[in-house]
Amino acid sequence: MTTTGTSIGSSQTTTLPSNNDTNDLAKYGLQGLSSLVRMEQTDFTSYAIGQDIGKCGLDLSPNAKILKNLASPWSETSRSEVEPQFQIPLHLQNSQLKDHQIDPATCDSKIQNFTDETLFYIFYMKPRDTLQEYAARELVARNWRYHKDIQVWLTKDSNVEPVLIGQDVEKGVYIFFDPHNWEKIRKEFVLHYSSVQA
């Protein structure tokens, strides 16, 4: 901005816009907005109002799969050129996986081979999934119990016999699995049977 001098006896200062300010006002001010409204094609029009996908030459019928044909409206190649056509051989296709069905017998036989840490991973990382249920069943089969109040898995330490304190309360040494630090912690604990899910 440039400032002109003041006249004698005048307290007003006149400010004239500089050349950069004039260009910015033309682009982003009311003058730029009016050209945008009139749809005069400039570099900024597409940024401000977007692109009409109907003008991209795509099949927009309800059954058309646009994502297979279009990677981006600005790309020079179509998606079909980027990803080649292929067929999965029949002997590699697994209809159970394709239909998202898990055979219980297969899952039970495989899950028995997993370590405790793998079962904990499945339990905590697959919430509300069939695999979480299978992992929980296998952990229970391995003598792990889920504590409902503190929400962790625990098992009795096989080296120390627990002492019965009451009818449904015992004190002993237990091994807890800490999901936050991903480690097994051994500590003395008073266990109420009603708090444990079998």
mmCIF file of C-alpha atoms in Angstrom:
data_model
loop_
_atom_site.group_PDB
_atom_site.id
_atom_site.type_symbol
_atom_site.label_atom_id
_atom_site.label_comp_id
_atom_site.label_asym_id
_atom_site.label_seq_id
_atom_site.Cartn_x
_atom_site.Cartn_y
_atom_site.Cartn_z
ATOM 1 C CA MET A 1 0.000 0.000 0.000
ATOM 2 C CA THR A 2 1.161 3.475 -0.715
ATOM 3 C CA THR A 3 0.272 6.547 1.233
ATOM 4 C CA THR A 4 -0.136 9.961 -0.338
ATOM 5 C CA GLY A 5 0.740 13.113 1.469
ATOM 6 C CA THR A 6 -1.771 15.220 3.317
ATOM 7 C CA SER A 7 -2.734 18.662 2.188
ATOM 8 C CA ILE A 8 -2.107 21.676 4.372
ATOM 9 C CA GLY A 9 -4.800 22.039 6.972
ATOM 10 C CA SER A 10 -6.218 18.565 6.252
ATOM 11 C CA SER A 11 -6.122 15.723 8.738
ATOM 12 C CA GLN A 12 -7.065 13.020 6.210
ATOM 13 C CA THR A 13 -4.648 10.499 4.735
ATOM 14 C CA THR A 14 -5.547 8.802 1.476
ATOM 15 C CA THR A 15 -4.397 5.199 0.984
ATOM 16 C CA LEU A 16 -4.186 3.676 -2.492
ATOM 17 C CA PRO A 17 -4.149 -0.111 -2.962
ATOM 18 C CA SER A 18 -0.908 -1.588 -4.233
ATOM 19 C CA ASN A 19 -0.692 -3.733 -7.353
ATOM 20 C CA ASN A 20 -0.709 -7.062 -5.382
ATOM 21 C CA ASP A 21 -3.784 -6.034 -3.408
ATOM 22 C CA THR A 22 -5.615 -5.189 -6.634
ATOM 23 C CA ASN A 23 -4.916 -8.647 -8.085
ATOM 24 C CA ASP A 24 -6.087 -10.379 -4.897
ATOM 25 C CA LEU A 25 -9.268 -8.297 -4.819
ATOM 26 C CA ALA A 26 -9.975 -9.200 -8.437
ATOM 27 C CA LYS A 27 -9.535 -12.923 -7.720
ATOM 28 C CA TYR A 28 -11.051 -13.306 -4.277
ATOM 29 C CA GLY A 29 -13.328 -10.296 -3.879
ATOM 30 C CA LEU A 30 -16.790 -9.576 -5.258
ATOM 31 C CA GLN A 31 -15.431 -9.321 -8.778
ATOM 32 C CA GLY A 32 -13.998 -12.849 -8.520
ATOM 33 C CA LEU A 33 -17.230 -14.125 -6.986
ATOM 34 C CA SER A 34 -19.299 -12.675 -9.826
ATOM 35 C CA SER A 35 -17.171 -14.499 -12.421
ATOM 36 C CA LEU A 36 -17.609 -17.689 -10.398
ATOM 37 C CA VAL A 37 -21.380 -17.265 -10.346
ATOM 38 C CA ARG A 38 -21.420 -16.667 -14.121
ATOM 39 C CA MET A 39 -19.438 -19.930 -14.455
ATOM 40 C CA GLU A 40 -16.564 -18.372 -16.351
ATOM 41 C CA GLN A 41 -13.985 -21.174 -16.426
ATOM 42 C CA THR A 42 -10.856 -20.243 -14.555
ATOM 43 C CA ASP A 43 -8.373 -22.334 -12.603
ATOM 44 C CA PHE A 44 -10.152 -21.457 -9.363
ATOM 45 C CA THR A 45 -13.704 -22.326 -10.474
ATOM 46 C CA SER A 46 -13.157 -26.079 -10.227
ATOM 47 C CA TYR A 47 -11.645 -25.690 -6.760
ATOM 48 C CA ALA A 48 -14.557 -23.605 -5.513
ATOM 49 C CA ILE A 49 -17.526 -25.517 -6.904
ATOM 50 C CA GLY A 50 -16.082 -28.932 -7.821
ATOM 51 C CA GLN A 51 -16.516 -31.049 -10.927
ATOM 52 C CA ASP A 52 -19.688 -32.374 -12.516
ATOM 53 C CA ILE A 53 -19.163 -36.138 -12.609
ATOM 54 C CA GLY A 54 -21.741 -36.415 -15.383
ATOM 55 C CA LYS A 55 -19.350 -34.634 -17.750
ATOM 56 C CA CYS A 56 -16.580 -37.190 -17.185
ATOM 57 C CA GLY A 57 -18.067 -39.728 -19.613
ATOM 58 C CA LEU A 58 -18.964 -42.323 -16.982
ATOM 59 C CA ASP A 59 -21.814 -44.811 -16.950
ATOM 60 C CA LEU A 60 -23.890 -43.493 -14.031
ATOM 61 C CA SER A 61 -26.630 -46.124 -14.140
ATOM 62 C CA PRO A 62 -27.515 -47.612 -10.724
ATOM 63 C CA ASN A 63 -25.884 -50.982 -11.510
ATOM 64 C CA ALA A 64 -22.624 -49.522 -12.852
ATOM 65 C CA LYS A 65 -19.478 -49.960 -10.795
ATOM 66 C CA ILE A 66 -17.729 -46.609 -11.145
ATOM 67 C CA LEU A 67 -14.766 -47.437 -8.908
ATOM 68 C CA LYS A 68 -13.582 -50.179 -11.266
ATOM 69 C CA ASN A 69 -13.355 -47.678 -14.126
ATOM 70 C CA LEU A 70 -12.383 -44.412 -12.453
ATOM 71 C CA ALA A 71 -9.385 -43.864 -10.218
ATOM 72 C CA SER A 72 -9.675 -40.069 -10.265
ATOM 73 C CA PRO A 73 -11.323 -37.497 -12.541
ATOM 74 C CA TRP A 74 -7.914 -35.858 -12.985
ATOM 75 C CA SER A 75 -5.846 -38.963 -13.752
ATOM 76 C CA GLU A 76 -4.661 -39.685 -17.264
ATOM 77 C CA THR A 77 -5.209 -43.437 -16.992
ATOM 78 C CA SER A 78 -8.305 -45.368 -16.082
ATOM 79 C CA ARG A 79 -8.358 -47.748 -13.146
ATOM 80 C CA SER A 80 -8.644 -50.787 -15.414
ATOM 81 C CA GLU A 81 -5.214 -49.994 -16.875
ATOM 82 C CA VAL A 82 -3.694 -49.775 -13.399
ATOM 83 C CA GLU A 83 -5.144 -53.066 -12.107
ATOM 84 C CA PRO A 84 -4.926 -55.902 -14.642
ATOM 85 C CA GLN A 85 -7.746 -58.375 -15.130
ATOM 86 C CA PHE A 86 -7.135 -61.706 -13.410
ATOM 87 C CA GLN A 87 -8.881 -64.920 -12.474
ATOM 88 C CA ILE A 88 -8.322 -66.831 -9.241
ATOM 89 C CA PRO A 89 -7.789 -70.532 -10.017
ATOM 90 C CA LEU A 90 -10.553 -72.791 -8.727
ATOM 91 C CA HIS A 91 -8.219 -74.781 -6.480
ATOM 92 C CA LEU A 92 -7.273 -71.546 -4.653
ATOM 93 C CA GLN A 93 -10.809 -70.307 -4.175
ATOM 94 C CA ASN A 94 -12.315 -70.960 -0.771
ATOM 95 C CA SER A 95 -16.090 -70.689 -0.843
ATOM 96 C CA GLN A 96 -16.243 -70.461 2.969
ATOM 97 C CA LEU A 97 -14.069 -67.344 3.000
ATOM 98 C CA LYS A 98 -15.864 -65.824 0.035
ATOM 99 C CA ASP A 99 -19.248 -66.231 1.741
ATOM 100 C CA HIS A 100 -17.787 -65.113 5.126
ATOM 101 C CA GLN A 101 -18.698 -68.427 6.732
ATOM 102 C CA ILE A 102 -16.401 -70.062 9.260
ATOM 103 C CA ASP A 103 -16.571 -73.805 9.721
ATOM 104 C CA PRO A 104 -16.707 -74.417 13.499
ATOM 105 C CA ALA A 105 -14.873 -77.743 13.295
ATOM 106 C CA THR A 106 -12.005 -76.216 11.322
ATOM 107 C CA CYS A 107 -11.772 -73.211 13.626
ATOM 108 C CA ASP A 108 -11.792 -75.343 16.781
ATOM 109 C CA SER A 109 -9.037 -77.607 15.507
ATOM 110 C CA LYS A 110 -6.825 -74.691 14.430
ATOM 111 C CA ILE A 111 -7.369 -72.488 17.473
ATOM 112 C CA GLN A 112 -6.097 -75.207 19.813
ATOM 113 C CA ASN A 113 -2.623 -74.751 18.297
ATOM 114 C CA PHE A 114 -2.412 -71.039 19.160
ATOM 115 C CA THR A 115 -0.431 -69.687 22.106
ATOM 116 C CA ASP A 116 -2.145 -67.855 24.953
ATOM 117 C CA GLU A 117 -0.871 -64.516 23.631
ATOM 118 C CA THR A 118 -2.391 -65.189 20.215
ATOM 119 C CA LEU A 119 -5.706 -66.079 21.826
ATOM 120 C CA PHE A 120 -5.623 -62.856 23.851
ATOM 121 C CA TYR A 121 -4.871 -60.923 20.676
ATOM 122 C CA ILE A 122 -7.886 -62.480 18.945
ATOM 123 C CA PHE A 123 -10.087 -61.852 21.987
ATOM 124 C CA TYR A 124 -9.196 -58.148 22.312
ATOM 125 C CA MET A 125 -8.777 -57.273 18.621
ATOM 126 C CA LYS A 126 -11.847 -59.021 17.212
ATOM 127 C CA PRO A 127 -14.718 -57.725 19.361
ATOM 128 C CA ARG A 128 -18.213 -59.009 18.551
ATOM 129 C CA ASP A 129 -16.760 -61.537 16.132
ATOM 130 C CA THR A 130 -17.115 -65.298 15.978
ATOM 131 C CA LEU A 131 -13.353 -65.581 16.401
ATOM 132 C CA GLN A 132 -13.581 -63.770 19.736
ATOM 133 C CA GLU A 133 -15.985 -66.432 20.961
ATOM 134 C CA TYR A 134 -13.690 -69.239 19.813
ATOM 135 C CA ALA A 135 -10.707 -67.599 21.525
ATOM 136 C CA ALA A 136 -12.671 -67.189 24.766
ATOM 137 C CA ARG A 137 -13.733 -70.848 24.698
ATOM 138 C CA GLU A 138 -10.154 -71.998 24.216
ATOM 139 C CA LEU A 139 -8.893 -69.741 27.023
ATOM 140 C CA VAL A 140 -11.518 -71.217 29.370
ATOM 141 C CA ALA A 141 -10.436 -74.711 28.295
ATOM 142 C CA ARG A 142 -6.882 -73.729 29.322
ATOM 143 C CA ASN A 143 -8.101 -72.705 32.813
ATOM 144 C CA TRP A 144 -8.235 -68.940 32.177
ATOM 145 C CA ARG A 145 -11.261 -67.116 33.596
ATOM 146 C CA TYR A 146 -12.582 -63.656 32.744
ATOM 147 C CA HIS A 147 -13.082 -61.338 35.740
ATOM 148 C CA LYS A 148 -16.226 -59.276 35.062
ATOM 149 C CA ASP A 149 -15.434 -56.439 37.495
ATOM 150 C CA ILE A 150 -11.832 -55.652 36.553
ATOM 151 C CA GLN A 151 -12.308 -56.957 32.985
ATOM 152 C CA VAL A 152 -9.130 -59.014 32.661
ATOM 153 C CA TRP A 153 -8.316 -62.684 32.227
ATOM 154 C CA LEU A 154 -6.795 -64.571 35.170
ATOM 155 C CA THR A 155 -5.716 -68.085 36.055
ATOM 156 C CA LYS A 156 -4.520 -69.784 39.238
ATOM 157 C CA ASP A 157 -0.798 -70.111 39.776
ATOM 158 C CA SER A 158 -0.200 -73.867 39.712
ATOM 159 C CA ASN A 159 2.635 -73.599 42.294
ATOM 160 C CA VAL A 160 0.465 -72.073 45.067
ATOM 161 C CA GLU A 161 -2.765 -73.597 46.363
ATOM 162 C CA PRO A 162 -5.506 -70.979 47.103
ATOM 163 C CA VAL A 163 -6.995 -70.708 50.611
ATOM 164 C CA LEU A 164 -10.780 -70.739 50.998
ATOM 165 C CA ILE A 165 -11.860 -67.654 53.004
ATOM 166 C CA GLY A 166 -15.637 -67.969 52.718
ATOM 167 C CA GLN A 167 -18.264 -69.996 50.921
ATOM 168 C CA ASP A 168 -17.548 -68.399 47.530
ATOM 169 C CA VAL A 169 -14.349 -66.439 48.251
ATOM 170 C CA GLU A 170 -10.755 -67.609 48.051
ATOM 171 C CA LYS A 171 -7.352 -65.976 48.439
ATOM 172 C CA GLY A 172 -4.430 -67.102 46.368
ATOM 173 C CA VAL A 173 -1.769 -66.238 43.838
ATOM 174 C CA TYR A 174 -3.130 -65.632 40.365
ATOM 175 C CA ILE A 175 -1.647 -64.785 36.997
ATOM 176 C CA PHE A 176 -3.413 -61.869 35.307
ATOM 177 C CA PHE A 177 -3.126 -60.935 31.658
ATOM 178 C CA ASP A 178 -2.729 -57.156 31.330
ATOM 179 C CA PRO A 179 -4.017 -56.123 27.858
ATOM 180 C CA HIS A 180 -2.612 -52.589 28.143
ATOM 181 C CA ASN A 181 1.006 -53.664 28.687
ATOM 182 C CA TRP A 182 0.483 -57.032 26.982
ATOM 183 C CA GLU A 183 2.075 -59.062 29.749
ATOM 184 C CA LYS A 184 1.236 -61.657 32.373
ATOM 185 C CA ILE A 185 1.382 -60.374 35.963
ATOM 186 C CA ARG A 186 1.600 -62.670 39.000
ATOM 187 C CA LYS A 187 0.054 -61.320 42.217
ATOM 188 C CA GLU A 188 -1.870 -62.276 45.339
ATOM 189 C CA PHE A 189 -5.604 -61.676 45.010
ATOM 190 C CA VAL A 190 -8.895 -62.283 46.827
ATOM 191 C CA LEU A 191 -11.285 -63.855 44.330
ATOM 192 C CA HIS A 192 -15.082 -63.846 44.598
ATOM 193 C CA TYR A 193 -16.491 -66.663 42.487
ATOM 194 C CA SER A 194 -19.472 -64.531 41.438
ATOM 195 C CA SER A 195 -17.103 -62.065 39.717
ATOM 196 C CA VAL A 196 -15.604 -64.724 37.474
ATOM 197 C CA GLN A 197 -17.196 -65.751 34.226
ATOM 198 C CA ALA A 198 -16.758 -69.462 33.549
#
